[in-house]
Amino acid sequence: MLGNRFISFYSDLESDSLDSDGIELSLEEQMRGMRLEEMSEDGDKSVSKLSNLKIFDKSGTSTKLNSVLDKIHSVTRGKTRDKCVVVSQWTKMLEIVGHHLSDRGISHAVIQGNIPAKKRMDLVDDFNMNPDGAQVMLVSLRAGGVGLNLIGGNHLFLLDSHWNPALEEQACDRIYRIGQSKNVFIYRFLCKDTIEEKILGLQTSKLSLAKAVLTGCEATSKKLTLNDLRMIFGV
């Protein structure tokens, strides 16, 4: 949930986007709202004050999201009617993108971890073979790295950076496979002066180390080290 809220704050990247709809709660109230509590009998009614703020509504936009949507619109509405694959490590972010794609009249499908294998393959086949089917496939980073063939799309969008570059490489390979007949385009979206730049630096460091020490072997660590965390948070 915290990851989804972090993404929601991209709408405040530009100073002129700050307005009266921002968070007006005190720091103490905000911390209280993020506290873990036992579920009440009311279920969904026991939502913190923060969750009801407009900034967390999935209909909200951001500088990054607007850039992604505009590019997808130009690709899917172009002369060649190319299809797109959108990858994020946050399933809530995919929900937000899907909401805005629907608003723009762009058909889409979703593949994430909770999709049964049979339905997943049906979605893949329709995306690859049906020119009138979904124009955009929304894929979670983990699900997208496991044996999917999405050659129906030739534009892939990485919405957020993962500290392990191997996962992103696997996701990008979904559209660059045998049977792909079009030029492939990969787009990475980063926000300047944010933690995303530090994660990109961490990726570069890990790739350089892997190439220098174990060329041709699977050398990318599957865990964050203490030094990695220090690099990301600048401590």
PDB file of C-alpha atoms in Angstrom:
ATOM      1  CA  MET A   1       0.000   0.000   0.000  1.00  0.00           C
ATOM      2  CA  LEU A   2       2.851   2.341   0.779  1.00  0.00           C
ATOM      3  CA  GLY A   3       4.194   1.794  -2.727  1.00  0.00           C
ATOM      4  CA  ASN A   4       0.888   2.867  -4.235  1.00  0.00           C
ATOM      5  CA  ARG A   5       0.877   6.016  -2.145  1.00  0.00           C
ATOM      6  CA  PHE A   6       4.436   6.809  -3.178  1.00  0.00           C
ATOM      7  CA  ILE A   7       3.378   6.607  -6.828  1.00  0.00           C
ATOM      8  CA  SER A   8       0.357   8.802  -6.167  1.00  0.00           C
ATOM      9  CA  PHE A   9       2.634  11.630  -5.068  1.00  0.00           C
ATOM     10  CA  TYR A  10       4.089  11.953  -8.579  1.00  0.00           C
ATOM     11  CA  SER A  11       1.287  14.435  -9.252  1.00  0.00           C
ATOM     12  CA  ASP A  12       3.151  16.852  -7.005  1.00  0.00           C
ATOM     13  CA  LEU A  13       6.446  16.715  -8.925  1.00  0.00           C
ATOM     14  CA  GLU A  14       5.850  20.138 -10.400  1.00  0.00           C
ATOM     15  CA  SER A  15       5.523  22.962  -7.898  1.00  0.00           C
ATOM     16  CA  ASP A  16       2.565  24.502  -9.701  1.00  0.00           C
ATOM     17  CA  SER A  17       0.556  21.316  -9.179  1.00  0.00           C
ATOM     18  CA  LEU A  18       0.367  21.887  -5.428  1.00  0.00           C
ATOM     19  CA  ASP A  19      -3.027  23.204  -4.360  1.00  0.00           C
ATOM     20  CA  SER A  20      -5.562  23.128  -1.581  1.00  0.00           C
ATOM     21  CA  ASP A  21      -6.332  19.478  -2.257  1.00  0.00           C
ATOM     22  CA  GLY A  22      -2.980  18.461  -0.763  1.00  0.00           C
ATOM     23  CA  ILE A  23      -2.548  16.807   2.609  1.00  0.00           C
ATOM     24  CA  GLU A  24      -3.712  19.103   5.372  1.00  0.00           C
ATOM     25  CA  LEU A  25      -3.348  16.669   8.242  1.00  0.00           C
ATOM     26  CA  SER A  26      -0.692  17.226  10.845  1.00  0.00           C
ATOM     27  CA  LEU A  27       2.339  14.936  10.940  1.00  0.00           C
ATOM     28  CA  GLU A  28       0.902  13.194  13.992  1.00  0.00           C
ATOM     29  CA  GLU A  29      -2.386  12.528  12.186  1.00  0.00           C
ATOM     30  CA  GLN A  30      -0.557  11.191   9.137  1.00  0.00           C
ATOM     31  CA  MET A  31       1.525   8.801  11.228  1.00  0.00           C
ATOM     32  CA  ARG A  32      -1.586   7.647  13.047  1.00  0.00           C
ATOM     33  CA  GLY A  33      -3.254   6.989   9.699  1.00  0.00           C
ATOM     34  CA  MET A  34      -0.406   4.700   8.590  1.00  0.00           C
ATOM     35  CA  ARG A  35      -0.479   2.648  11.784  1.00  0.00           C
ATOM     36  CA  LEU A  36      -1.232  -1.089  11.521  1.00  0.00           C
ATOM     37  CA  GLU A  37      -4.469  -1.985  13.263  1.00  0.00           C
ATOM     38  CA  GLU A  38      -6.595  -5.099  13.663  1.00  0.00           C
ATOM     39  CA  MET A  39      -9.429  -5.333  11.125  1.00  0.00           C
ATOM     40  CA  SER A  40     -12.779  -4.231  12.515  1.00  0.00           C
ATOM     41  CA  GLU A  41     -16.160  -5.798  11.793  1.00  0.00           C
ATOM     42  CA  ASP A  42     -16.917  -2.922   9.447  1.00  0.00           C
ATOM     43  CA  GLY A  43     -14.198  -4.098   7.049  1.00  0.00           C
ATOM     44  CA  ASP A  44     -13.676  -1.481   4.363  1.00  0.00           C
ATOM     45  CA  LYS A  45     -15.247   1.206   6.539  1.00  0.00           C
ATOM     46  CA  SER A  46     -12.178   1.241   8.745  1.00  0.00           C
ATOM     47  CA  VAL A  47     -10.089   3.090   6.168  1.00  0.00           C
ATOM     48  CA  SER A  48      -7.638   5.713   7.383  1.00  0.00           C
ATOM     49  CA  LYS A  49      -8.171   9.386   6.685  1.00  0.00           C
ATOM     50  CA  LEU A  50      -5.239   9.340   4.284  1.00  0.00           C
ATOM     51  CA  SER A  51      -6.885   6.793   1.999  1.00  0.00           C
ATOM     52  CA  ASN A  52      -9.849   9.102   1.452  1.00  0.00           C
ATOM     53  CA  LEU A  53      -7.762  12.028   0.279  1.00  0.00           C
ATOM     54  CA  LYS A  54      -8.163  13.064  -3.352  1.00  0.00           C
ATOM     55  CA  ILE A  55      -4.446  12.579  -3.986  1.00  0.00           C
ATOM     56  CA  PHE A  56      -4.887   8.796  -3.522  1.00  0.00           C
ATOM     57  CA  ASP A  57      -7.805   8.501  -5.958  1.00  0.00           C
ATOM     58  CA  LYS A  58      -6.839   6.390  -8.984  1.00  0.00           C
ATOM     59  CA  SER A  59      -8.498   8.939 -11.246  1.00  0.00           C
ATOM     60  CA  GLY A  60      -5.715  11.398 -10.347  1.00  0.00           C
ATOM     61  CA  THR A  61      -2.900  12.084 -12.791  1.00  0.00           C
ATOM     62  CA  SER A  62       0.804  12.890 -12.581  1.00  0.00           C
ATOM     63  CA  THR A  63       3.563  14.210 -14.807  1.00  0.00           C
ATOM     64  CA  LYS A  64       4.854  10.677 -15.376  1.00  0.00           C
ATOM     65  CA  LEU A  65       1.428   9.149 -15.944  1.00  0.00           C
ATOM     66  CA  ASN A  66       0.432  11.841 -18.425  1.00  0.00           C
ATOM     67  CA  SER A  67       3.636  11.248 -20.406  1.00  0.00           C
ATOM     68  CA  VAL A  68       2.997   7.502 -20.492  1.00  0.00           C
ATOM     69  CA  LEU A  69      -0.630   7.886 -21.549  1.00  0.00           C
ATOM     70  CA  ASP A  70       0.182  10.417 -24.266  1.00  0.00           C
ATOM     71  CA  LYS A  71       2.836   8.118 -25.746  1.00  0.00           C
ATOM     72  CA  ILE A  72       0.531   5.089 -25.620  1.00  0.00           C
ATOM     73  CA  HIS A  73      -2.190   7.108 -27.318  1.00  0.00           C
ATOM     74  CA  SER A  74       0.134   8.160 -30.150  1.00  0.00           C
ATOM     75  CA  VAL A  75       1.367   4.573 -30.641  1.00  0.00           C
ATOM     76  CA  THR A  76      -2.036   2.880 -30.643  1.00  0.00           C
ATOM     77  CA  ARG A  77      -3.630   5.566 -32.810  1.00  0.00           C
ATOM     78  CA  GLY A  78      -0.770   5.713 -35.323  1.00  0.00           C
ATOM     79  CA  LYS A  79      -0.883   4.472 -38.915  1.00  0.00           C
ATOM     80  CA  THR A  80       0.594   1.074 -38.014  1.00  0.00           C
ATOM     81  CA  ARG A  81      -1.745   0.597 -35.018  1.00  0.00           C
ATOM     82  CA  ASP A  82       1.042  -0.919 -32.913  1.00  0.00           C
ATOM     83  CA  LYS A  83       0.284  -2.516 -29.563  1.00  0.00           C
ATOM     84  CA  CYS A  84       1.913  -1.720 -26.214  1.00  0.00           C
ATOM     85  CA  VAL A  85       3.010  -3.608 -23.111  1.00  0.00           C
ATOM     86  CA  VAL A  86       3.112  -1.665 -19.839  1.00  0.00           C
ATOM     87  CA  VAL A  87       5.184  -3.087 -16.972  1.00  0.00           C
ATOM     88  CA  SER A  88       5.152  -2.050 -13.311  1.00  0.00           C
ATOM     89  CA  GLN A  89       6.227  -3.764 -10.119  1.00  0.00           C
ATOM     90  CA  TRP A  90       3.128  -2.292  -8.430  1.00  0.00           C
ATOM     91  CA  THR A  91      -0.232  -3.861  -9.301  1.00  0.00           C
ATOM     92  CA  LYS A  92      -2.000  -0.786  -7.923  1.00  0.00           C
ATOM     93  CA  MET A  93      -0.140   1.324 -10.456  1.00  0.00           C
ATOM     94  CA  LEU A  94      -1.423  -0.942 -13.210  1.00  0.00           C
ATOM     95  CA  GLU A  95      -4.949  -0.335 -11.908  1.00  0.00           C
ATOM     96  CA  ILE A  96      -4.390   3.413 -12.180  1.00  0.00           C
ATOM     97  CA  VAL A  97      -3.072   3.114 -15.737  1.00  0.00           C
ATOM     98  CA  GLY A  98      -5.974   0.856 -16.678  1.00  0.00           C
ATOM     99  CA  HIS A  99      -8.465   3.380 -15.315  1.00  0.00           C
ATOM    100  CA  HIS A 100      -7.040   6.143 -17.498  1.00  0.00           C
ATOM    101  CA  LEU A 101      -6.760   3.915 -20.566  1.00  0.00           C
ATOM    102  CA  SER A 102     -10.474   3.190 -20.256  1.00  0.00           C
ATOM    103  CA  ASP A 103     -11.187   6.913 -20.004  1.00  0.00           C
ATOM    104  CA  ARG A 104      -9.299   7.415 -23.275  1.00  0.00           C
ATOM    105  CA  GLY A 105     -11.100   4.576 -25.024  1.00  0.00           C
ATOM    106  CA  ILE A 106      -7.986   2.391 -25.270  1.00  0.00           C
ATOM    107  CA  SER A 107      -8.731  -1.309 -24.789  1.00  0.00           C
ATOM    108  CA  HIS A 108      -6.440  -3.236 -22.458  1.00  0.00           C
ATOM    109  CA  ALA A 109      -5.924  -6.502 -20.607  1.00  0.00           C
ATOM    110  CA  VAL A 110      -4.054  -7.327 -17.397  1.00  0.00           C
ATOM    111  CA  ILE A 111      -1.638 -10.118 -16.498  1.00  0.00           C
ATOM    112  CA  GLN A 112      -0.492 -10.369 -12.899  1.00  0.00           C
ATOM    113  CA  GLY A 113       0.274 -13.056 -10.369  1.00  0.00           C
ATOM    114  CA  ASN A 114      -3.323 -13.868  -9.418  1.00  0.00           C
ATOM    115  CA  ILE A 115      -4.413 -14.625 -13.002  1.00  0.00           C
ATOM    116  CA  PRO A 116      -4.917 -18.412 -13.528  1.00  0.00           C
ATOM    117  CA  ALA A 117      -2.543 -20.029 -16.026  1.00  0.00           C
ATOM    118  CA  LYS A 118      -5.315 -20.946 -18.507  1.00  0.00           C
ATOM    119  CA  LYS A 119      -6.763 -17.441 -18.552  1.00  0.00           C
ATOM    120  CA  ARG A 120      -3.264 -16.000 -18.816  1.00  0.00           C
ATOM    121  CA  MET A 121      -2.554 -17.964 -21.981  1.00  0.00           C
ATOM    122  CA  ASP A 122      -5.936 -16.979 -23.445  1.00  0.00           C
ATOM    123  CA  LEU A 123      -5.080 -13.322 -22.836  1.00  0.00           C
ATOM    124  CA  VAL A 124      -1.648 -13.765 -24.427  1.00  0.00           C
ATOM    125  CA  ASP A 125      -3.042 -15.526 -27.509  1.00  0.00           C
ATOM    126  CA  ASP A 126      -5.708 -12.876 -28.022  1.00  0.00           C
ATOM    127  CA  PHE A 127      -3.166 -10.071 -27.619  1.00  0.00           C
ATOM    128  CA  ASN A 128      -0.786 -11.653 -30.116  1.00  0.00           C
ATOM    129  CA  MET A 129      -3.276 -12.857 -32.721  1.00  0.00           C
ATOM    130  CA  ASN A 130      -6.317 -10.581 -32.601  1.00  0.00           C
ATOM    131  CA  PRO A 131      -5.723  -7.161 -34.219  1.00  0.00           C
ATOM    132  CA  ASP A 132      -9.065  -5.974 -32.858  1.00  0.00           C
ATOM    133  CA  GLY A 133      -8.363  -7.166 -29.315  1.00  0.00           C
ATOM    134  CA  ALA A 134      -6.627  -5.384 -26.448  1.00  0.00           C
ATOM    135  CA  GLN A 135      -4.306  -2.640 -27.642  1.00  0.00           C
ATOM    136  CA  VAL A 136      -2.378  -2.535 -24.369  1.00  0.00           C
ATOM    137  CA  MET A 137      -1.269  -5.347 -22.070  1.00  0.00           C
ATOM    138  CA  LEU A 138      -0.645  -4.358 -18.452  1.00  0.00           C
ATOM    139  CA  VAL A 139       1.867  -6.725 -16.851  1.00  0.00           C
ATOM    140  CA  SER A 140       3.243  -6.925 -13.320  1.00  0.00           C
ATOM    141  CA  LEU A 141       7.038  -7.146 -13.274  1.00  0.00           C
ATOM    142  CA  ARG A 142       7.127 -10.549 -11.568  1.00  0.00           C
ATOM    143  CA  ALA A 143       4.484 -12.108 -13.826  1.00  0.00           C
ATOM    144  CA  GLY A 144       6.106 -10.587 -16.909  1.00  0.00           C
ATOM    145  CA  GLY A 145       9.402 -12.306 -16.269  1.00  0.00           C
ATOM    146  CA  VAL A 146       8.057 -15.848 -16.445  1.00  0.00           C
ATOM    147  CA  GLY A 147       7.733 -17.389 -19.902  1.00  0.00           C
ATOM    148  CA  LEU A 148       5.356 -14.905 -21.534  1.00  0.00           C
ATOM    149  CA  ASN A 149       5.499 -14.335 -25.272  1.00  0.00           C
ATOM    150  CA  LEU A 150       3.956 -10.943 -26.032  1.00  0.00           C
ATOM    151  CA  ILE A 151       5.148 -10.418 -29.595  1.00  0.00           C
ATOM    152  CA  GLY A 152       1.775  -8.895 -30.440  1.00  0.00           C
ATOM    153  CA  GLY A 153       3.203  -5.729 -28.901  1.00  0.00           C
ATOM    154  CA  ASN A 154       6.372  -3.974 -29.979  1.00  0.00           C
ATOM    155  CA  HIS A 155       6.379  -0.987 -27.597  1.00  0.00           C
ATOM    156  CA  LEU A 156       7.191  -1.738 -23.949  1.00  0.00           C
ATOM    157  CA  PHE A 157       6.930   0.825 -21.147  1.00  0.00           C
ATOM    158  CA  LEU A 158       8.813   0.430 -17.841  1.00  0.00           C
ATOM    159  CA  LEU A 159       6.903   2.644 -15.419  1.00  0.00           C
ATOM    160  CA  ASP A 160       9.184   2.252 -12.411  1.00  0.00           C
ATOM    161  CA  SER A 161      12.694   1.014 -11.714  1.00  0.00           C
ATOM    162  CA  HIS A 162      13.494  -2.161  -9.802  1.00  0.00           C
ATOM    163  CA  TRP A 163      16.831  -2.477  -8.029  1.00  0.00           C
ATOM    164  CA  ASN A 164      17.438  -5.840  -9.755  1.00  0.00           C
ATOM    165  CA  PRO A 165      18.078  -5.086 -13.461  1.00  0.00           C
ATOM    166  CA  ALA A 166      17.733  -8.767 -14.382  1.00  0.00           C
ATOM    167  CA  LEU A 167      13.988  -8.622 -13.721  1.00  0.00           C
ATOM    168  CA  GLU A 168      13.591  -5.673 -16.065  1.00  0.00           C
ATOM    169  CA  GLU A 169      15.666  -7.370 -18.761  1.00  0.00           C
ATOM    170  CA  GLN A 170      13.431 -10.432 -18.539  1.00  0.00           C
ATOM    171  CA  ALA A 171      10.335  -8.241 -18.848  1.00  0.00           C
ATOM    172  CA  CYS A 172      11.751  -6.478 -21.919  1.00  0.00           C
ATOM    173  CA  ASP A 173      12.434  -9.845 -23.531  1.00  0.00           C
ATOM    174  CA  ARG A 174       8.671 -10.535 -23.609  1.00  0.00           C
ATOM    175  CA  ILE A 175       8.319  -8.544 -26.852  1.00  0.00           C
ATOM    176  CA  TYR A 176      11.780  -9.251 -28.307  1.00  0.00           C
ATOM    177  CA  ARG A 177      11.382 -12.937 -29.134  1.00  0.00           C
ATOM    178  CA  ILE A 178      11.275 -15.288 -32.116  1.00  0.00           C
ATOM    179  CA  GLY A 179       8.260 -14.365 -34.199  1.00  0.00           C
ATOM    180  CA  GLN A 180       8.497 -10.610 -33.640  1.00  0.00           C
ATOM    181  CA  SER A 181       8.198  -8.982 -37.063  1.00  0.00           C
ATOM    182  CA  LYS A 182       8.298  -5.300 -36.084  1.00  0.00           C
ATOM    183  CA  ASN A 183      10.918  -2.960 -34.692  1.00  0.00           C
ATOM    184  CA  VAL A 184      10.922  -3.060 -30.897  1.00  0.00           C
ATOM    185  CA  PHE A 185      10.893   0.047 -28.706  1.00  0.00           C
ATOM    186  CA  ILE A 186      11.599   0.115 -24.957  1.00  0.00           C
ATOM    187  CA  TYR A 187      10.667   3.193 -22.903  1.00  0.00           C
ATOM    188  CA  ARG A 188      11.883   3.834 -19.365  1.00  0.00           C
ATOM    189  CA  PHE A 189      10.219   6.594 -17.353  1.00  0.00           C
ATOM    190  CA  LEU A 190      12.168   8.270 -14.542  1.00  0.00           C
ATOM    191  CA  CYS A 191      11.443  11.294 -12.387  1.00  0.00           C
ATOM    192  CA  LYS A 192      14.383  13.657 -12.032  1.00  0.00           C
ATOM    193  CA  ASP A 193      15.803  14.314  -8.558  1.00  0.00           C
ATOM    194  CA  THR A 194      13.926  11.383  -7.002  1.00  0.00           C
ATOM    195  CA  ILE A 195      14.956   8.031  -5.549  1.00  0.00           C
ATOM    196  CA  GLU A 196      14.444   6.567  -9.027  1.00  0.00           C
ATOM    197  CA  GLU A 197      17.725   8.119 -10.152  1.00  0.00           C
ATOM    198  CA  LYS A 198      19.510   6.413  -7.267  1.00  0.00           C
ATOM    199  CA  ILE A 199      17.945   3.066  -8.159  1.00  0.00           C
ATOM    200  CA  LEU A 200      19.092   3.527 -11.757  1.00  0.00           C
ATOM    201  CA  GLY A 201      22.609   4.164 -10.471  1.00  0.00           C
ATOM    202  CA  LEU A 202      22.384   0.992  -8.402  1.00  0.00           C
ATOM    203  CA  GLN A 203      21.326  -0.960 -11.490  1.00  0.00           C
ATOM    204  CA  THR A 204      24.285   0.382 -13.455  1.00  0.00           C
ATOM    205  CA  SER A 205      26.653  -0.561 -10.649  1.00  0.00           C
ATOM    206  CA  LYS A 206      25.295  -4.103 -10.431  1.00  0.00           C
ATOM    207  CA  LEU A 207      25.454  -4.644 -14.185  1.00  0.00           C
ATOM    208  CA  SER A 208      29.043  -3.384 -14.334  1.00  0.00           C
ATOM    209  CA  LEU A 209      30.068  -5.652 -11.465  1.00  0.00           C
ATOM    210  CA  ALA A 210      28.403  -8.668 -13.052  1.00  0.00           C
ATOM    211  CA  LYS A 211      30.110  -8.023 -16.376  1.00  0.00           C
ATOM    212  CA  ALA A 212      33.533  -7.535 -14.809  1.00  0.00           C
ATOM    213  CA  VAL A 213      33.487 -10.470 -12.399  1.00  0.00           C
ATOM    214  CA  LEU A 214      31.298 -13.157 -13.897  1.00  0.00           C
ATOM    215  CA  THR A 215      30.893 -12.434 -17.593  1.00  0.00           C
ATOM    216  CA  GLY A 216      28.279 -14.678 -19.118  1.00  0.00           C
ATOM    217  CA  CYS A 217      27.053 -16.029 -15.784  1.00  0.00           C
ATOM    218  CA  GLU A 218      24.029 -15.214 -13.686  1.00  0.00           C
ATOM    219  CA  ALA A 219      25.740 -12.823 -11.311  1.00  0.00           C
ATOM    220  CA  THR A 220      23.028 -10.348 -10.345  1.00  0.00           C
ATOM    221  CA  SER A 221      22.271 -10.612  -6.636  1.00  0.00           C
ATOM    222  CA  LYS A 222      18.699 -11.430  -5.639  1.00  0.00           C
ATOM    223  CA  LYS A 223      18.947  -9.443  -2.408  1.00  0.00           C
ATOM    224  CA  LEU A 224      19.694  -5.854  -1.479  1.00  0.00           C
ATOM    225  CA  THR A 225      22.913  -5.428   0.476  1.00  0.00           C
ATOM    226  CA  LEU A 226      23.518  -2.857   3.195  1.00  0.00           C
ATOM    227  CA  ASN A 227      25.710  -0.875   0.799  1.00  0.00           C
ATOM    228  CA  ASP A 228      22.896  -0.904  -1.766  1.00  0.00           C
ATOM    229  CA  LEU A 229      20.509   0.629   0.757  1.00  0.00           C
ATOM    230  CA  ARG A 230      23.090   3.250   1.712  1.00  0.00           C
ATOM    231  CA  MET A 231      23.476   4.195  -1.939  1.00  0.00           C
ATOM    232  CA  ILE A 232      19.722   4.499  -2.504  1.00  0.00           C
ATOM    233  CA  PHE A 233      19.043   6.605   0.572  1.00  0.00           C
ATOM    234  CA  GLY A 234      22.302   8.558   0.511  1.00  0.00           C
ATOM    235  CA  VAL A 235      23.487   7.631   4.018  1.00  0.00           C
TER     236      VAL A 235
END
